[in-house]
Coordinates of C-alpha atoms and ligand atoms in Angstrom, one line a residue:
X69 CA 89.8 169.5 95.1
X70 CA 87.9 169.3 91.8
X71 CA 89.7 167.8 88.9
X72 CA 89.6 169.9 85.8
X73 CA 87.8 167.9 83.1
X74 CA 89.8 169.2 80.1
X75 CA 87.0 168.0 78.0
X76 CA 84.8 170.9 76.7
X77 CA 81.1 171.0 77.6
X78 CA 80.2 170.4 73.9
X79 CA 82.6 167.4 73.7
X80 CA 81.2 165.9 76.9
X81 CA 77.6 166.4 75.6
X82 CA 78.6 164.5 72.4
X83 CA 80.3 161.7 74.4
X84 CA 77.3 161.4 76.7
X85 CA 74.9 161.2 73.8
X86 CA 76.8 158.4 72.2
X87 CA 77.2 156.4 75.4
X88 CA 73.6 156.9 76.5
X89 CA 72.2 156.2 73.0
X90 CA 73.9 152.8 72.4
X91 CA 72.9 149.3 73.1
X92 CA 75.5 146.9 71.6
X93 CA 79.0 148.2 72.0
X94 CA 82.4 146.9 70.9
X95 CA 85.5 148.4 72.7
X96 CA 88.6 148.2 70.6
X97 CA 92.2 149.0 71.3
X98 CA 95.6 148.9 69.6
X99 CA 97.7 146.0 68.2
X100 CA 99.9 144.4 70.8
X101 CA 98.0 146.2 73.6
X102 CA 99.8 147.5 76.7
X103 CA 98.6 148.4 80.2
X104 CA 97.0 151.6 79.1
X105 CA 95.2 150.0 76.2
X106 CA 93.8 147.1 78.3
X107 CA 93.2 149.3 81.4
X108 CA 91.1 151.8 79.4
X109 CA 89.2 149.2 77.5
X110 CA 88.2 147.2 80.6
X111 CA 87.3 150.4 82.5
X112 CA 85.1 151.4 79.6
X113 CA 83.6 147.9 79.5
X114 CA 82.8 148.0 83.2
X115 CA 81.1 151.4 82.8
X116 CA 79.0 150.2 79.9
X117 CA 78.0 147.0 81.8
X118 CA 77.0 149.2 84.7
X119 CA 74.8 151.2 82.4
X120 CA 73.1 148.0 81.2
X121 CA 74.7 147.8 77.8
X122 CA 75.9 144.8 75.9
X123 CA 79.6 145.4 75.7
X124 CA 82.6 143.3 74.5
X125 CA 86.3 144.2 74.4
X126 CA 88.1 143.0 71.2
X127 CA 91.9 143.1 71.1
X128 CA 93.5 142.8 67.7
X129 CA 96.2 140.1 68.2
X130 CA 96.8 139.0 71.8
X131 CA 96.2 139.7 75.5
X132 CA 99.2 140.4 77.6
X133 CA 99.9 137.8 80.3
X134 CA 100.8 140.3 83.0
X135 CA 97.3 141.8 83.0
X136 CA 95.3 138.6 83.3
X137 CA 94.5 139.5 86.9
X138 CA 92.2 142.3 85.7
X139 CA 88.5 141.8 86.2
X140 CA 86.9 141.0 82.8
X141 CA 90.2 139.9 81.2
X142 CA 88.8 136.4 80.5
X143 CA 85.9 137.8 78.6
X144 CA 88.1 139.6 76.1
X145 CA 87.8 138.5 72.5
X146 CA 91.0 138.2 70.3
X147 CA 90.3 139.2 66.8
X148 CA 93.0 137.2 65.1
X149 CA 91.9 134.0 66.9
X150 CA 88.1 134.6 67.0
X151 CA 87.4 136.2 63.6
X152 CA 83.8 135.1 63.1
X153 CA 82.7 136.1 66.6
X154 CA 84.5 139.4 66.2
X155 CA 82.8 140.1 62.8
X156 CA 79.4 139.2 64.4
X157 CA 80.0 141.5 67.3
X158 CA 81.2 144.4 65.1
X159 CA 78.3 144.0 62.7
X160 CA 75.8 144.0 65.6
X161 CA 77.4 147.0 67.3
X162 CA 75.7 150.4 67.2
X163 CA 78.7 151.9 68.9
X164 CA 82.4 151.2 68.6
X165 CA 84.7 152.8 71.2
X166 CA 88.3 153.1 70.0
X167 CA 90.7 153.6 72.9
X168 CA 94.4 154.5 73.0
X169 CA 95.0 154.9 69.3
X170 CA 94.6 157.7 66.8
X171 CA 94.9 156.0 63.4
X172 CA 93.2 152.9 62.0
X173 CA 96.4 151.2 61.1
X174 CA 97.2 150.7 64.8
X175 CA 94.3 148.2 64.9
X176 CA 96.2 146.0 62.4
X177 CA 95.5 145.8 58.7
X178 CA 92.3 143.8 58.6
X179 CA 90.6 145.1 61.8
X180 CA 91.6 148.7 60.8
X181 CA 89.9 148.2 57.4
X182 CA 86.8 146.7 59.0
X183 CA 86.4 149.6 61.4
X184 CA 87.0 152.2 58.7
X185 CA 84.3 150.4 56.6
X186 CA 81.6 150.5 59.4
X187 CA 79.7 153.4 57.9
X188 CA 76.5 153.3 59.9
X189 CA 78.0 152.4 63.3
X190 CA 78.8 155.3 65.6
X191 CA 82.4 155.6 66.7
X192 CA 83.9 157.2 69.8
X193 CA 87.7 157.7 69.9
X194 CA 89.4 158.5 73.2
X195 CA 93.2 158.8 72.8
X196 CA 96.3 160.7 73.8
X197 CA 98.5 160.3 70.7
X198 CA 99.7 163.3 68.7
X199 CA 97.8 164.1 65.5
X200 CA 94.9 161.6 65.5
X201 CA 92.9 160.9 62.3
X202 CA 89.8 162.9 63.1
X203 CA 87.8 160.9 60.5
X204 CA 88.2 157.8 62.6
X205 CA 85.3 158.7 64.9
X206 CA 82.1 160.7 65.1
X207 CA 83.5 162.0 68.3
X208 CA 87.3 162.1 68.8
X209 CA 88.4 163.0 72.3
X210 CA 92.1 163.8 71.8
X211 CA 94.4 165.3 74.5
X212 CA 98.0 164.4 73.7
X213 CA 99.2 166.1 76.8
X214 CA 97.5 163.4 78.9
X215 CA 99.7 160.9 80.7
X216 CA 97.6 158.1 79.4
X217 CA 94.3 157.2 77.9
X218 CA 93.2 156.0 81.3
X219 CA 93.8 159.4 82.7
X220 CA 91.7 160.9 79.9
X221 CA 89.0 158.3 80.4
X222 CA 88.7 159.2 84.0
X223 CA 88.4 162.9 83.0
X224 CA 85.8 161.9 80.4
X225 CA 83.8 160.0 83.1
X226 CA 84.0 163.0 85.3
X227 CA 82.9 165.4 82.5
X228 CA 79.8 163.3 81.8
X229 CA 79.0 163.0 85.5
X230 CA 79.7 159.3 85.6
X231 CA 82.6 159.2 88.0
X232 CA 80.3 158.0 90.8
X233 CA 79.7 154.8 88.9
X234 CA 83.3 153.9 88.4
X235 CA 83.6 150.5 90.2
X236 CA 86.6 149.4 92.3
X237 CA 87.8 147.1 89.5
X238 CA 87.4 149.8 86.9
X239 CA 89.5 152.0 89.2
X240 CA 92.1 149.3 89.3
X241 CA 92.2 149.2 85.5
X242 CA 92.6 153.0 85.3
X243 CA 95.4 153.0 87.8
X244 CA 97.2 150.2 86.0
X245 CA 97.0 152.1 82.7
X246 CA 98.2 155.4 84.3
X247 CA 101.0 153.5 86.1
X248 CA 102.3 151.6 83.1
X249 CA 102.1 154.5 80.5
X250 CA 104.2 156.7 82.8
X251 CA 106.8 154.1 83.7
X252 CA 105.4 154.1 87.3
X253 CA 105.0 157.9 87.3
X254 CA 108.6 158.3 86.3
X255 CA 107.7 160.4 83.2
X256 CA 104.8 162.3 81.6
X257 CA 103.2 162.8 84.9
X258 CA 104.1 166.2 86.2
X259 CA 100.5 167.3 86.0
X260 CA 99.2 167.6 89.6
X261 CA 95.8 166.3 88.3
X262 CA 97.4 162.9 87.7
X263 CA 97.8 162.6 91.4
X264 CA 94.4 164.0 92.2
X265 CA 93.0 161.4 90.0
X266 CA 95.0 158.7 91.8
X267 CA 93.6 160.0 95.1
X268 CA 90.1 159.5 93.6
X269 CA 90.9 156.0 92.5
X270 CA 92.3 155.2 96.0
X271 CA 89.0 156.4 97.4
X272 CA 87.3 153.8 95.3
X273 CA 89.2 151.2 97.4
X274 CA 92.0 150.1 95.1
X275 CA 95.1 148.6 96.6
X276 CA 97.8 150.3 94.4
X277 CA 100.6 148.3 96.0
X278 CA 98.9 145.0 95.0
X279 CA 98.3 146.3 91.5
X280 CA 102.0 147.2 91.0
X281 CA 103.0 143.9 92.3
X282 CA 100.6 142.1 89.9
X283 CA 102.0 144.1 87.0
X284 CA 105.8 144.0 87.8
X285 CA 106.4 140.8 89.6
X286 CA 104.9 138.6 87.1
X287 CA 107.8 137.3 85.1
X288 CA 108.4 133.8 83.9
X289 CA 111.9 132.6 84.8
X290 CA 112.6 132.6 81.0
X291 CA 111.6 136.2 80.6
X292 CA 113.9 137.2 83.5
X293 CA 116.8 135.4 81.8
X294 CA 115.9 136.9 78.4
X295 CA 116.3 140.4 79.9
X296 CA 119.7 139.3 81.3
X297 CA 120.7 138.0 77.9
X298 CA 119.7 141.3 76.2
X299 CA 121.6 143.4 78.7
X300 CA 124.7 141.3 78.8
X301 CA 125.1 140.0 75.3
X302 CA 123.0 142.0 73.0
X303 CA 123.2 145.7 74.0
X304 CA 125.4 147.8 71.7
X305 CA 126.2 151.0 73.6
X306 CA 127.4 154.1 71.7
X307 CA 128.8 156.4 74.3
X308 CA 129.6 159.3 71.9
X309 CA 125.9 159.6 70.9
X310 CA 124.5 158.6 74.3
X311 CA 122.5 155.9 72.6
X312 CA 122.1 152.1 72.3
X313 CA 120.6 149.5 70.1
X314 CA 119.8 145.9 70.9
X315 CA 118.4 143.3 68.6
X316 CA 116.7 139.9 69.0
X317 CA 116.0 137.4 66.3
X318 CA 113.2 134.9 66.4
X319 CA 115.7 132.2 67.1
X320 CA 117.0 133.9 70.1
X321 CA 113.5 134.6 71.4
X322 CA 112.6 131.0 70.9
X323 CA 115.5 130.0 73.1
X324 CA 113.9 131.8 76.0
X325 CA 110.4 130.5 75.2
X326 CA 109.3 134.0 74.3
X327 CA 105.7 135.0 74.8
X328 CA 104.2 138.1 73.4
X329 CA 104.6 140.9 75.8
X330 CA 107.8 139.5 77.4
X331 CA 109.9 142.4 76.0
X332 CA 107.4 145.1 77.2
X333 CA 109.3 147.8 79.0
X334 CA 112.8 146.4 78.4
X335 CA 113.6 149.2 75.8
X336 CA 113.4 151.7 78.8
X337 CA 116.2 149.9 80.6
X338 CA 119.2 151.3 78.7
X339 CA 118.0 154.8 79.5
X340 CA 119.2 154.0 83.1
X341 CA 122.8 154.4 81.8
X342 CA 124.1 157.7 83.0
X343 CA 123.6 160.4 80.3
X344 CA 121.8 158.1 77.9
X345 CA 119.3 159.7 75.6
X346 CA 118.1 157.1 73.2
X347 CA 117.4 153.4 73.2
X348 CA 116.4 151.4 70.2
X349 CA 115.0 147.9 70.3
X350 CA 114.8 145.6 67.2
X351 CA 112.8 142.5 67.7
X352 CA 112.0 140.0 65.0
X353 CA 108.5 138.6 64.8
X354 CA 108.1 134.9 65.6
X355 CA 105.8 134.3 62.7
X356 CA 106.0 137.0 60.0
X357 CA 109.0 138.5 58.2
X358 CA 108.8 141.7 60.3
X359 CA 111.1 143.4 62.7
X360 CA 109.3 145.4 65.4
X361 CA 111.1 148.6 66.4
X362 CA 110.7 150.4 69.8
X363 CA 112.3 153.7 70.5
X364 CA 112.6 155.6 73.8
X365 CA 114.3 159.0 74.2
X366 CA 114.9 161.8 76.7
X367 CA 114.8 165.5 76.3
X368 CA 114.4 167.0 72.8
X369 CA 115.4 163.9 70.9
X370 CA 112.2 163.0 69.1
X371 CA 111.5 159.3 69.1
X372 CA 108.4 160.0 67.1
X373 CA 110.4 161.7 64.2
X374 CA 112.9 158.9 64.2
X375 CA 110.1 156.3 64.0
X376 CA 108.4 158.2 61.2
X377 CA 111.6 158.8 59.2
X378 CA 113.3 155.5 59.5
X379 CA 110.9 152.8 60.7
X380 CA 107.4 153.4 59.1
X381 CA 105.9 154.2 62.5
X382 CA 105.1 157.0 64.9
X383 CA 104.0 157.5 68.5
X384 CA 104.7 160.0 71.3
X385 CA 107.6 162.5 71.4
X386 CA 109.7 160.3 73.7
X387 CA 108.2 156.9 73.1
X388 CA 107.6 155.6 69.6
X389 CA 107.6 152.5 67.5
X390 CA 107.5 151.2 64.0
X391 CA 108.4 148.1 61.9
X392 CA 110.6 147.0 59.0
X393 CA 109.2 144.4 56.6
X394 CA 111.2 141.8 54.8
X395 CA 114.4 143.2 56.3
X396 CA 117.3 141.2 57.7
X397 CA 118.5 141.9 61.2
X398 CA 121.9 143.1 59.9
X399 CA 120.1 145.6 57.7
X400 CA 117.8 146.7 60.5
X401 CA 120.9 147.4 62.7
X402 CA 122.4 149.4 59.9
X403 CA 119.2 151.5 59.6
X404 CA 119.1 152.0 63.4
X405 CA 122.8 153.2 63.3
X406 CA 122.0 155.6 60.5
X407 CA 119.0 156.9 62.4
X408 CA 121.3 157.6 65.3
X409 CA 123.7 159.4 63.0
X410 CA 120.9 161.5 61.6
X411 CA 120.0 162.6 65.2
X412 CA 123.6 163.1 66.3
X413 CA 123.2 166.8 66.8
X414 CA 120.2 166.4 69.2
X415 CA 121.9 163.5 70.9
X416 CA 125.1 165.3 71.6
X417 CA 124.1 168.8 72.4
Ligands
LIG133 P1 106.1 150.5 71.8 O1 107.5 150.8 71.6 O2 105.7 150.3 73.2 O3 105.6 149.4 70.9 O4 105.3 151.8 71.3 C1 105.6 153.0 71.9 C2 104.6 154.1 71.4 O5 104.7 154.2 70.0 C3 103.2 153.7 71.7 O6 102.5 154.8 72.2 C4 102.6 153.4 70.3 O7 101.3 153.9 70.2 C5 103.5 154.0 69.3 N1 103.7 153.2 68.2 C6 104.3 152.0 68.2 N2 104.4 151.5 66.9 C7 103.8 152.4 66.1 C8 103.5 152.4 64.7 O8 103.8 151.6 63.9 N3 102.9 153.6 64.3 C9 102.5 154.6 65.1 N4 101.9 155.7 64.6 N5 102.8 154.5 66.4 C10 103.4 153.5 66.9
LIG134 MN1 98.6 155.0 76.0

């Protein structure tokens, strides 16, 4: 059965023109990239390579360990570690593809400014976040009802007639992004097209069981114990508001040899408590005086509103994040508690 492209004929013409007309391309994704960010970037990279373009993926701050198995992962440039190479690549690029983010700040301060400042370079944004900054790209493909940017990228490839050149490893990348952004198809994935797309990816020869094993069963022993510590010692549960908060200081993370990405997905775990509607994670940065906030919610409790109002952030309706600068952990916990109070009505109805 044909998969609806979603993307309008005019939009697909514009995308095709940008992708056909470029020679040197930089593919960018968001700060602290997740499976969808890396999956979509590498799938786009493979497509561009197949088309004979010079393409490089640049990630803002780090590459997550649990995705190192992906084809092309070792060719990814890290902006914060490889600044001069990154600047050279960006200056040479005639096209920048921006994937899985809708506002420049999500690239990090410096990279965000650089990308905004590239006036002559064409920019293509493909993203599924609510309310993207339309000025970020010459063409902005934005469908917030998509499960993931990977889903949207598959639809984009279909719309421009390029689905036949998706390689097996690009199909693996797309599956990984769709899988991780939906919590293993546990949420945001009621659209039957999601499963039609998976069928197409399977026809490309992917082994989804192996991909899932690569993603999930990839913990260090320390990460495994860190999760145990969070759940046993650090989780504050508030039964009356069906919510919880946990916090981790840099010292605590250090004790478990914390590596960036180790806490990925842990914020979802408290939602396994019966009736739970909200989980807030507060994690101190290992280097900077910043506390990173992750919020997950169920039903009509808006994680996005909470992130915007209390934590200088944003995101999706039920999955959002933000940060608190120069804030003690005690204060951050107080702020999180007051956020819960402010949402008491939605949490208890
Ligand atoms: P996470 O909790 O996994 O870091 O982020 C969850 C979602 O919230 C992601 O889709 C991410 O794009 C979004 N998000 C996280 N931090 C921020 C932020 O500071 N600003 C905005 N606008 N979105 C964020
Ligand atoms: Mn995403």
